[in-house]
Every structure is written in structure tokens, then in C-alpha cells.
PDB file of C-alpha atoms in Angstrom:
ATOM      1  CA  SER A   3       0.338 -14.901 -12.266  1.00 69.00           C
ATOM      2  CA  GLN A   4      -1.276 -15.886  -8.995  1.00 79.00           C
ATOM      3  CA  GLN A   5      -3.870 -14.726  -6.539  1.00 84.00           C
ATOM      4  CA  GLY A   6      -3.029 -13.395  -3.105  1.00 89.00           C
ATOM      5  CA  GLU A   7      -5.078 -14.317  -0.075  1.00 92.00           C
ATOM      6  CA  GLU A   8      -5.817 -11.510   2.357  1.00 94.00           C
ATOM      7  CA  ASP A   9      -6.334 -11.946   6.072  1.00 95.00           C
ATOM      8  CA  PRO A  10      -8.408 -11.065   8.017  1.00 97.00           C
ATOM      9  CA  GLN A  11     -11.519 -10.963   5.870  1.00 95.00           C
ATOM     10  CA  ALA A  12     -12.854  -8.070   7.914  1.00 96.00           C
ATOM     11  CA  LEU A  13     -11.400  -5.667  10.457  1.00 97.00           C
ATOM     12  CA  SER A  14     -13.138  -3.071  12.597  1.00 98.00           C
ATOM     13  CA  ILE A  15     -11.111  -0.504  14.571  1.00 97.00           C
ATOM     14  CA  GLN A  16     -11.465   2.902  16.186  1.00 97.00           C
ATOM     15  CA  GLU A  17     -10.186   6.033  14.520  1.00 98.00           C
ATOM     16  CA  GLY A  18      -6.595   6.658  15.542  1.00 98.00           C
ATOM     17  CA  GLU A  19      -5.733   2.977  15.918  1.00 98.00           C
ATOM     18  CA  ASN A  20      -3.428   1.109  13.574  1.00 98.00           C
ATOM     19  CA  ALA A  21      -4.770  -1.432  11.100  1.00 98.00           C
ATOM     20  CA  THR A  22      -2.749  -4.407   9.916  1.00 98.00           C
ATOM     21  CA  MET A  23      -3.770  -6.741   7.123  1.00 98.00           C
ATOM     22  CA  ASN A  24      -1.843  -9.634   5.670  1.00 97.00           C
ATOM     23  CA  CYS A  25      -1.402 -11.284   2.319  1.00 96.00           C
ATOM     24  CA  SER A  26      -0.080 -14.734   1.498  1.00 95.00           C
ATOM     25  CA  TYR A  27       0.817 -16.145  -1.887  1.00 93.00           C
ATOM     26  CA  LYS A  28       2.151 -19.419  -3.242  1.00 91.00           C
ATOM     27  CA  THR A  29       4.941 -18.983  -5.772  1.00 86.00           C
ATOM     28  CA  SER A  30       7.938 -16.683  -6.200  1.00 88.00           C
ATOM     29  CA  ILE A  31       7.262 -13.131  -7.273  1.00 87.00           C
ATOM     30  CA  ASN A  32       9.173 -10.109  -8.532  1.00 88.00           C
ATOM     31  CA  ASN A  33       6.909  -7.628  -6.797  1.00 90.00           C
ATOM     32  CA  LEU A  34       3.644  -7.293  -4.898  1.00 92.00           C
ATOM     33  CA  GLN A  35       1.118  -4.487  -5.049  1.00 92.00           C
ATOM     34  CA  TRP A  36      -1.603  -3.299  -2.687  1.00 94.00           C
ATOM     35  CA  TYR A  37      -4.834  -1.664  -3.854  1.00 94.00           C
ATOM     36  CA  ARG A  38      -7.771  -0.008  -2.101  1.00 96.00           C
ATOM     37  CA  GLN A  39     -11.407  -0.034  -3.200  1.00 95.00           C
ATOM     38  CA  ASN A  40     -14.112   2.278  -1.936  1.00 92.00           C
ATOM     39  CA  SER A  41     -17.789   1.450  -2.343  1.00 80.00           C
ATOM     40  CA  GLY A  42     -17.341  -1.426  -4.783  1.00 64.00           C
ATOM     41  CA  ARG A  43     -16.086   0.757  -7.615  1.00 79.00           C
ATOM     42  CA  GLY A  44     -12.650   1.204  -9.151  1.00 86.00           C
ATOM     43  CA  LEU A  45      -9.540   0.105  -7.321  1.00 92.00           C
ATOM     44  CA  VAL A  46      -6.771   2.561  -6.522  1.00 93.00           C
ATOM     45  CA  HIS A  47      -3.132   1.560  -6.436  1.00 92.00           C
ATOM     46  CA  LEU A  48      -1.488   2.197  -3.060  1.00 95.00           C
ATOM     47  CA  ILE A  49       2.018   0.854  -3.165  1.00 94.00           C
ATOM     48  CA  LEU A  50       4.333  -1.590  -4.934  1.00 92.00           C
ATOM     49  CA  ILE A  51       7.111  -3.462  -3.161  1.00 94.00           C
ATOM     50  CA  ARG A  52       9.786  -5.330  -5.082  1.00 92.00           C
ATOM     51  CA  SER A  53      11.110  -8.738  -4.128  1.00 92.00           C
ATOM     52  CA  ASN A  54      14.475  -7.281  -3.082  1.00 94.00           C
ATOM     53  CA  GLU A  55      12.802  -4.861  -0.673  1.00 95.00           C
ATOM     54  CA  ARG A  56      11.754  -5.834   2.853  1.00 97.00           C
ATOM     55  CA  GLU A  57       9.868  -2.722   3.806  1.00 98.00           C
ATOM     56  CA  LYS A  58       8.432   0.326   2.111  1.00 97.00           C
ATOM     57  CA  HIS A  59       6.657   3.426   3.377  1.00 96.00           C
ATOM     58  CA  SER A  60       4.216   5.811   1.799  1.00 95.00           C
ATOM     59  CA  GLY A  61       2.667   8.389   4.095  1.00 97.00           C
ATOM     60  CA  ARG A  62       0.724   6.481   6.775  1.00 97.00           C
ATOM     61  CA  LEU A  63       1.202   3.194   4.929  1.00 98.00           C
ATOM     62  CA  ARG A  64       3.907   0.675   5.707  1.00 98.00           C
ATOM     63  CA  VAL A  65       4.272  -2.464   3.635  1.00 98.00           C
ATOM     64  CA  THR A  66       6.527  -5.388   4.442  1.00 98.00           C
ATOM     65  CA  LEU A  67       7.461  -8.331   2.292  1.00 97.00           C
ATOM     66  CA  ASP A  68       8.876 -11.641   3.489  1.00 97.00           C
ATOM     67  CA  THR A  69       9.715 -13.696   0.438  1.00 95.00           C
ATOM     68  CA  SER A  70      10.839 -16.670   2.542  1.00 95.00           C
ATOM     69  CA  LYS A  71       7.363 -16.907   4.061  1.00 96.00           C
ATOM     70  CA  LYS A  72       5.634 -15.727   0.888  1.00 95.00           C
ATOM     71  CA  SER A  73       3.751 -13.100   2.778  1.00 96.00           C
ATOM     72  CA  SER A  74       3.227  -9.362   2.922  1.00 97.00           C
ATOM     73  CA  SER A  75       1.578  -7.028   5.369  1.00 98.00           C
ATOM     74  CA  LEU A  76       0.004  -3.612   5.022  1.00 98.00           C
ATOM     75  CA  LEU A  77      -0.034  -1.371   8.087  1.00 98.00           C
ATOM     76  CA  ILE A  78      -2.118   1.794   8.169  1.00 98.00           C
ATOM     77  CA  THR A  79      -1.098   3.978  11.078  1.00 98.00           C
ATOM     78  CA  ALA A  80      -3.345   6.488  12.868  1.00 98.00           C
ATOM     79  CA  SER A  81      -6.368   5.324  10.899  1.00 98.00           C
ATOM     80  CA  ARG A  82      -9.132   7.689   9.829  1.00 97.00           C
ATOM     81  CA  ALA A  83     -12.760   7.117   8.980  1.00 96.00           C
ATOM     82  CA  ALA A  84     -11.817   7.807   5.343  1.00 95.00           C
ATOM     83  CA  ASP A  85      -9.620   4.701   5.370  1.00 97.00           C
ATOM     84  CA  THR A  86     -12.774   2.584   5.478  1.00 97.00           C
ATOM     85  CA  ALA A  87     -12.505   0.477   2.329  1.00 97.00           C
ATOM     86  CA  SER A  88     -11.566  -2.947   1.018  1.00 96.00           C
ATOM     87  CA  TYR A  89      -7.876  -3.670   0.577  1.00 97.00           C
ATOM     88  CA  PHE A  90      -6.431  -6.137  -1.912  1.00 95.00           C
ATOM     89  CA  CYS A  91      -2.969  -7.492  -2.539  1.00 93.00           C
ATOM     90  CA  ALA A  92      -1.793  -8.525  -5.996  1.00 90.00           C
ATOM     91  CA  PRO A  93       1.318 -10.718  -6.244  1.00 89.00           C
ATOM     92  CA  GLY A  94       3.337  -9.662  -9.262  1.00 78.00           C
ATOM     93  CA  GLY A  95       2.663 -10.847 -12.742  1.00 67.00           C
ATOM     94  CA  PHE A  96       1.576  -9.612 -16.146  1.00 64.00           C
ATOM     95  CA  LYS A  97      -1.954 -10.598 -15.215  1.00 72.00           C
ATOM     96  CA  THR A  98      -3.069  -8.847 -12.038  1.00 74.00           C
ATOM     97  CA  ILE A  99      -5.162 -11.233  -9.969  1.00 82.00           C
ATOM     98  CA  PHE A 100      -7.052 -10.281  -6.808  1.00 87.00           C
ATOM     99  CA  GLY A 101      -8.254 -12.230  -3.797  1.00 88.00           C
ATOM    100  CA  ALA A 102     -11.339 -11.526  -1.723  1.00 91.00           C
ATOM    101  CA  GLY A 103      -9.686  -8.643   0.133  1.00 95.00           C
ATOM    102  CA  THR A 104      -9.812  -7.321   3.668  1.00 97.00           C
ATOM    103  CA  ARG A 105     -12.779  -5.106   4.489  1.00 96.00           C
ATOM    104  CA  LEU A 106     -11.613  -2.408   6.905  1.00 97.00           C
ATOM    105  CA  PHE A 107     -14.098  -0.364   8.882  1.00 97.00           C
ATOM    106  CA  VAL A 108     -12.782   2.597  10.863  1.00 97.00           C
ATOM    107  CA  LYS A 109     -15.213   3.931  13.436  1.00 96.00           C
ATOM    108  CA  ALA A 110     -15.181   7.659  14.105  1.00 92.00           C
TER     109      ALA A 110
ATOM    110  CA  GLY B  30      -9.104  11.691 -20.895  1.00 53.00           C
ATOM    111  CA  ALA B  31      -6.901  11.612 -17.835  1.00 79.00           C
ATOM    112  CA  GLY B  32      -8.205   8.323 -16.471  1.00 94.00           C
ATOM    113  CA  VAL B  33      -9.866   5.098 -17.507  1.00 97.00           C
ATOM    114  CA  SER B  34     -13.437   5.739 -18.610  1.00 97.00           C
ATOM    115  CA  GLN B  35     -16.176   3.129 -18.602  1.00 98.00           C
ATOM    116  CA  THR B  36     -19.594   3.530 -20.131  1.00 98.00           C
ATOM    117  CA  PRO B  37     -22.349   3.199 -19.260  1.00 98.00           C
ATOM    118  CA  SER B  38     -21.950   3.521 -15.501  1.00 96.00           C
ATOM    119  CA  ASN B  39     -25.144   1.551 -14.990  1.00 97.00           C
ATOM    120  CA  LYS B  40     -26.986  -0.825 -17.296  1.00 98.00           C
ATOM    121  CA  VAL B  41     -30.239  -2.641 -16.654  1.00 98.00           C
ATOM    122  CA  THR B  42     -31.191  -5.270 -19.186  1.00 98.00           C
ATOM    123  CA  GLU B  43     -33.678  -8.077 -19.509  1.00 98.00           C
ATOM    124  CA  LYS B  44     -32.662 -11.702 -19.316  1.00 98.00           C
ATOM    125  CA  GLY B  45     -31.718 -12.996 -22.732  1.00 98.00           C
ATOM    126  CA  LYS B  46     -30.681  -9.634 -24.163  1.00 98.00           C
ATOM    127  CA  TYR B  47     -27.295  -8.673 -25.579  1.00 98.00           C
ATOM    128  CA  VAL B  48     -25.162  -5.984 -23.920  1.00 98.00           C
ATOM    129  CA  GLU B  49     -21.964  -4.146 -24.713  1.00 98.00           C
ATOM    130  CA  LEU B  50     -19.788  -2.484 -22.108  1.00 98.00           C
ATOM    131  CA  ARG B  51     -17.149  -0.006 -23.201  1.00 98.00           C
ATOM    132  CA  CYS B  52     -13.749   0.858 -21.765  1.00 98.00           C
ATOM    133  CA  ASP B  53     -11.555   3.793 -22.783  1.00 98.00           C
ATOM    134  CA  PRO B  54      -8.091   3.220 -21.310  1.00 97.00           C
ATOM    135  CA  ILE B  55      -5.511   5.834 -20.505  1.00 96.00           C
ATOM    136  CA  SER B  56      -3.933   7.050 -23.728  1.00 94.00           C
ATOM    137  CA  GLY B  57      -0.789   5.116 -24.550  1.00 91.00           C
ATOM    138  CA  HIS B  58      -1.516   2.206 -22.227  1.00 93.00           C
ATOM    139  CA  THR B  59      -0.979  -0.988 -24.145  1.00 92.00           C
ATOM    140  CA  ALA B  60      -2.297  -3.440 -21.552  1.00 92.00           C
ATOM    141  CA  LEU B  61      -6.026  -3.592 -20.786  1.00 94.00           C
ATOM    142  CA  TYR B  62      -7.872  -5.833 -18.338  1.00 94.00           C
ATOM    143  CA  TRP B  63     -11.500  -6.710 -17.692  1.00 96.00           C
ATOM    144  CA  TYR B  64     -12.713  -7.919 -14.306  1.00 95.00           C
ATOM    145  CA  ARG B  65     -16.096  -8.852 -12.874  1.00 95.00           C
ATOM    146  CA  GLN B  66     -16.942  -8.217  -9.257  1.00 94.00           C
ATOM    147  CA  SER B  67     -19.905  -9.521  -7.299  1.00 92.00           C
ATOM    148  CA  LEU B  68     -20.986  -8.040  -4.000  1.00 88.00           C
ATOM    149  CA  GLY B  69     -18.558  -8.847  -1.194  1.00 85.00           C
ATOM    150  CA  GLN B  70     -16.056 -10.519  -3.505  1.00 88.00           C
ATOM    151  CA  GLY B  71     -12.764  -9.462  -5.020  1.00 89.00           C
ATOM    152  CA  PRO B  72     -12.480  -8.587  -8.700  1.00 91.00           C
ATOM    153  CA  GLU B  73     -12.502 -11.744 -10.813  1.00 92.00           C
ATOM    154  CA  PHE B  74     -10.150 -11.689 -13.792  1.00 92.00           C
ATOM    155  CA  LEU B  75     -11.865 -12.103 -17.164  1.00 96.00           C
ATOM    156  CA  ILE B  76      -9.476 -11.174 -19.971  1.00 95.00           C
ATOM    157  CA  TYR B  77      -6.232  -9.316 -20.630  1.00 91.00           C
ATOM    158  CA  PHE B  78      -5.221  -7.537 -23.848  1.00 94.00           C
ATOM    159  CA  GLN B  79      -1.739  -6.577 -24.911  1.00 91.00           C
ATOM    160  CA  GLY B  80      -2.300  -4.241 -27.831  1.00 91.00           C
ATOM    161  CA  THR B  81      -5.049  -5.552 -30.071  1.00 93.00           C
ATOM    162  CA  GLY B  82      -4.732  -9.189 -29.136  1.00 91.00           C
ATOM    163  CA  ALA B  83      -6.159 -11.062 -26.189  1.00 91.00           C
ATOM    164  CA  ALA B  84      -3.056 -12.288 -24.353  1.00 88.00           C
ATOM    165  CA  ASP B  85      -5.115 -14.279 -21.865  1.00 91.00           C
ATOM    166  CA  ASP B  86      -8.853 -14.898 -21.992  1.00 94.00           C
ATOM    167  CA  SER B  87      -8.861 -17.754 -19.510  1.00 93.00           C
ATOM    168  CA  GLY B  88     -11.186 -15.921 -17.131  1.00 94.00           C
ATOM    169  CA  LEU B  89     -14.126 -15.591 -19.505  1.00 96.00           C
ATOM    170  CA  PRO B  90     -16.799 -17.799 -17.882  1.00 95.00           C
ATOM    171  CA  ASN B  91     -18.332 -19.181 -21.076  1.00 96.00           C
ATOM    172  CA  ASP B  92     -18.816 -18.495 -24.765  1.00 96.00           C
ATOM    173  CA  ARG B  93     -21.526 -15.896 -24.108  1.00 98.00           C
ATOM    174  CA  PHE B  94     -18.728 -13.528 -23.122  1.00 98.00           C
ATOM    175  CA  PHE B  95     -16.467 -11.953 -25.711  1.00 97.00           C
ATOM    176  CA  ALA B  96     -14.198  -8.903 -25.750  1.00 98.00           C
ATOM    177  CA  VAL B  97     -12.487  -6.975 -28.523  1.00 97.00           C
ATOM    178  CA  ARG B  98      -9.927  -4.247 -28.817  1.00 97.00           C
ATOM    179  CA  PRO B  99      -9.638  -3.715 -32.572  1.00 96.00           C
ATOM    180  CA  GLU B 100      -7.329  -0.689 -32.609  1.00 95.00           C
ATOM    181  CA  GLY B 101      -5.412  -1.353 -29.432  1.00 93.00           C
ATOM    182  CA  SER B 102      -7.188   1.370 -27.494  1.00 95.00           C
ATOM    183  CA  VAL B 103     -10.923   1.197 -26.709  1.00 98.00           C
ATOM    184  CA  SER B 104     -12.226  -2.205 -25.676  1.00 98.00           C
ATOM    185  CA  THR B 105     -15.752  -3.575 -25.683  1.00 98.00           C
ATOM    186  CA  LEU B 106     -16.945  -6.451 -23.513  1.00 98.00           C
ATOM    187  CA  LYS B 107     -19.884  -8.191 -25.128  1.00 98.00           C
ATOM    188  CA  ILE B 108     -22.314 -10.479 -23.330  1.00 98.00           C
ATOM    189  CA  GLN B 109     -24.861 -12.472 -25.289  1.00 98.00           C
ATOM    190  CA  ARG B 110     -28.070 -13.999 -23.953  1.00 98.00           C
ATOM    191  CA  THR B 111     -27.591 -12.376 -20.566  1.00 98.00           C
ATOM    192  CA  GLU B 112     -28.537 -14.300 -17.440  1.00 98.00           C
ATOM    193  CA  ARG B 113     -29.410 -13.040 -13.969  1.00 97.00           C
ATOM    194  CA  GLY B 114     -26.127 -14.469 -12.727  1.00 96.00           C
ATOM    195  CA  ASP B 115     -24.254 -12.035 -14.979  1.00 98.00           C
ATOM    196  CA  SER B 116     -25.345  -9.173 -12.716  1.00 97.00           C
ATOM    197  CA  ALA B 117     -22.184  -7.627 -11.277  1.00 96.00           C
ATOM    198  CA  VAL B 118     -19.886  -4.633 -11.533  1.00 96.00           C
ATOM    199  CA  TYR B 119     -17.619  -4.952 -14.561  1.00 97.00           C
ATOM    200  CA  LEU B 120     -14.282  -3.217 -14.063  1.00 96.00           C
ATOM    201  CA  CYS B 121     -11.726  -2.232 -16.641  1.00 96.00           C
ATOM    202  CA  ALA B 122      -8.090  -1.380 -15.947  1.00 94.00           C
ATOM    203  CA  SER B 123      -5.151  -0.330 -18.069  1.00 94.00           C
ATOM    204  CA  LYS B 124      -1.397  -0.471 -17.622  1.00 90.00           C
ATOM    205  CA  GLN B 125       1.422   1.297 -19.366  1.00 87.00           C
ATOM    206  CA  GLY B 126       2.942  -1.899 -20.699  1.00 71.00           C
ATOM    207  CA  PRO B 127       3.469  -5.597 -20.171  1.00 61.00           C
ATOM    208  CA  LEU B 128       5.941  -5.009 -17.398  1.00 65.00           C
ATOM    209  CA  GLU B 129       5.174  -6.678 -14.100  1.00 66.00           C
ATOM    210  CA  ASN B 130       6.148  -3.689 -11.989  1.00 73.00           C
ATOM    211  CA  THR B 131       3.608  -1.210 -13.291  1.00 80.00           C
ATOM    212  CA  GLU B 132       0.407  -0.256 -11.553  1.00 85.00           C
ATOM    213  CA  ALA B 133      -3.038  -0.843 -12.961  1.00 88.00           C
ATOM    214  CA  PHE B 134      -5.373   2.148 -13.311  1.00 92.00           C
ATOM    215  CA  PHE B 135      -9.045   1.320 -12.905  1.00 94.00           C
ATOM    216  CA  GLY B 136     -12.219   2.838 -14.236  1.00 96.00           C
ATOM    217  CA  GLN B 137     -15.258   3.293 -12.016  1.00 95.00           C
ATOM    218  CA  GLY B 138     -16.946   0.254 -13.455  1.00 96.00           C
ATOM    219  CA  THR B 139     -20.252  -0.562 -15.099  1.00 97.00           C
ATOM    220  CA  ARG B 140     -22.920  -1.959 -12.812  1.00 96.00           C
ATOM    221  CA  LEU B 141     -24.861  -4.485 -14.866  1.00 98.00           C
ATOM    222  CA  THR B 142     -28.237  -5.658 -13.609  1.00 98.00           C
ATOM    223  CA  VAL B 143     -30.042  -8.423 -15.464  1.00 98.00           C
ATOM    224  CA  VAL B 144     -33.722  -8.622 -14.572  1.00 97.00           C
TER     225      VAL B 144
END
């Protein structure tokens, strides 16, 4: 298992704008997951993308995966104040490892 | 219960004391994880159980930390001779199995404060 590295560390946008955050990893994976954390408590699973998928949608979320570049991106469209949270990627493995995350702040 | 339950939600203890943190995973989930998270950081992996056995305890910082899962369900994280640096939120998560493509379900954490 390996740790993903999220970028940017922090992001501040206006409500209604799109938010994009990126994740890079080092070795081949079978899947990659994104999680959200509000207020430093439990993480919530958002979406899983498999290595044979290039793009996946879930509501206002769009995740891409580029296995040749070992990177993934999470796009939140039409952001809301409630999207304010920290976002983490977790490259696939039996042992789920997290990086430092991207702290997103959506201003109303 | 329907989700992962962690107790207590908050624990304040004096330096040098022993503490136990409990995690009740989702029923039927065989994989259980403990993480530690300091303010502004991501969750730091501590230990992973598959059933009753610790499949990977490489994240435990030192021998003051120990975790058990005797019946393959509830897990207890034990910290001896607590230090101020142990103050953090301790998170527990469970998964349905050892498969890579399953999501982890998290509890709300125990906030440990060592004074």
C-alpha cells in the first residue's frame, strides 16, 4: 500500500465555482478512492475509481485517473458552502493510507 | 449498530496514565483499522486487523501502543504511560473484507487529550 499526495494543500473558492484537487502516487494501483472529512472527525467515502477506468461521475463529483502519470483529480462542480471539508485520496491497497489532504473552503 | 462506533468520544487523561479506546466495527466487517490524526494532518495509519490477527502493525509508534481484537469484532487500542504527544484524534475504520476495492467506513473518533 502507498500514500497519495494531494495538491493543493488548501483551496478557497466562492460558492458556485468549481473546485479541483489532485492526487499523485508512486506505484501501480488497482483502484484509487477519495474521502471527505468534516471537522476533523470520521472520513466519508466519496468515490472509487478502478485502474481500467479513466473517468467516473457521482452527482457533482467527477474523478479522473491517469495511470500513466500516476495521478488522479477530483472535481466538485457548482460548489456549496457545505462542501467545505478536507479531501483525501487513497491509492488502492489492503492497507488504506492517507496523505495530508486538501483543505477546501467554500465561501458563501 | 448501523455504523462504526467509537467510545469514548472524548478522553482527558494525565501524563503517565493508561488509556483504552474502543471500536465497534460494522457487523460482519472482517477488516479493522486504527489511525491517529493530529490537527491539520491526514490520518496516520497505526494498525490493521484481518479477523482476530494484526495483519500489519507497522504504524504503531512505539511499544507503549498495543491493540487487540480477540473475537474478530470489537477492538481496543491501549496506550500505556501516556505522553502529551499522544494527544490526537484516534480514528477507527472497518471494511467488509480484505479486498482492495472496498470502501472503509469510519467512526467519529476519540479525541484524546493528555495533560
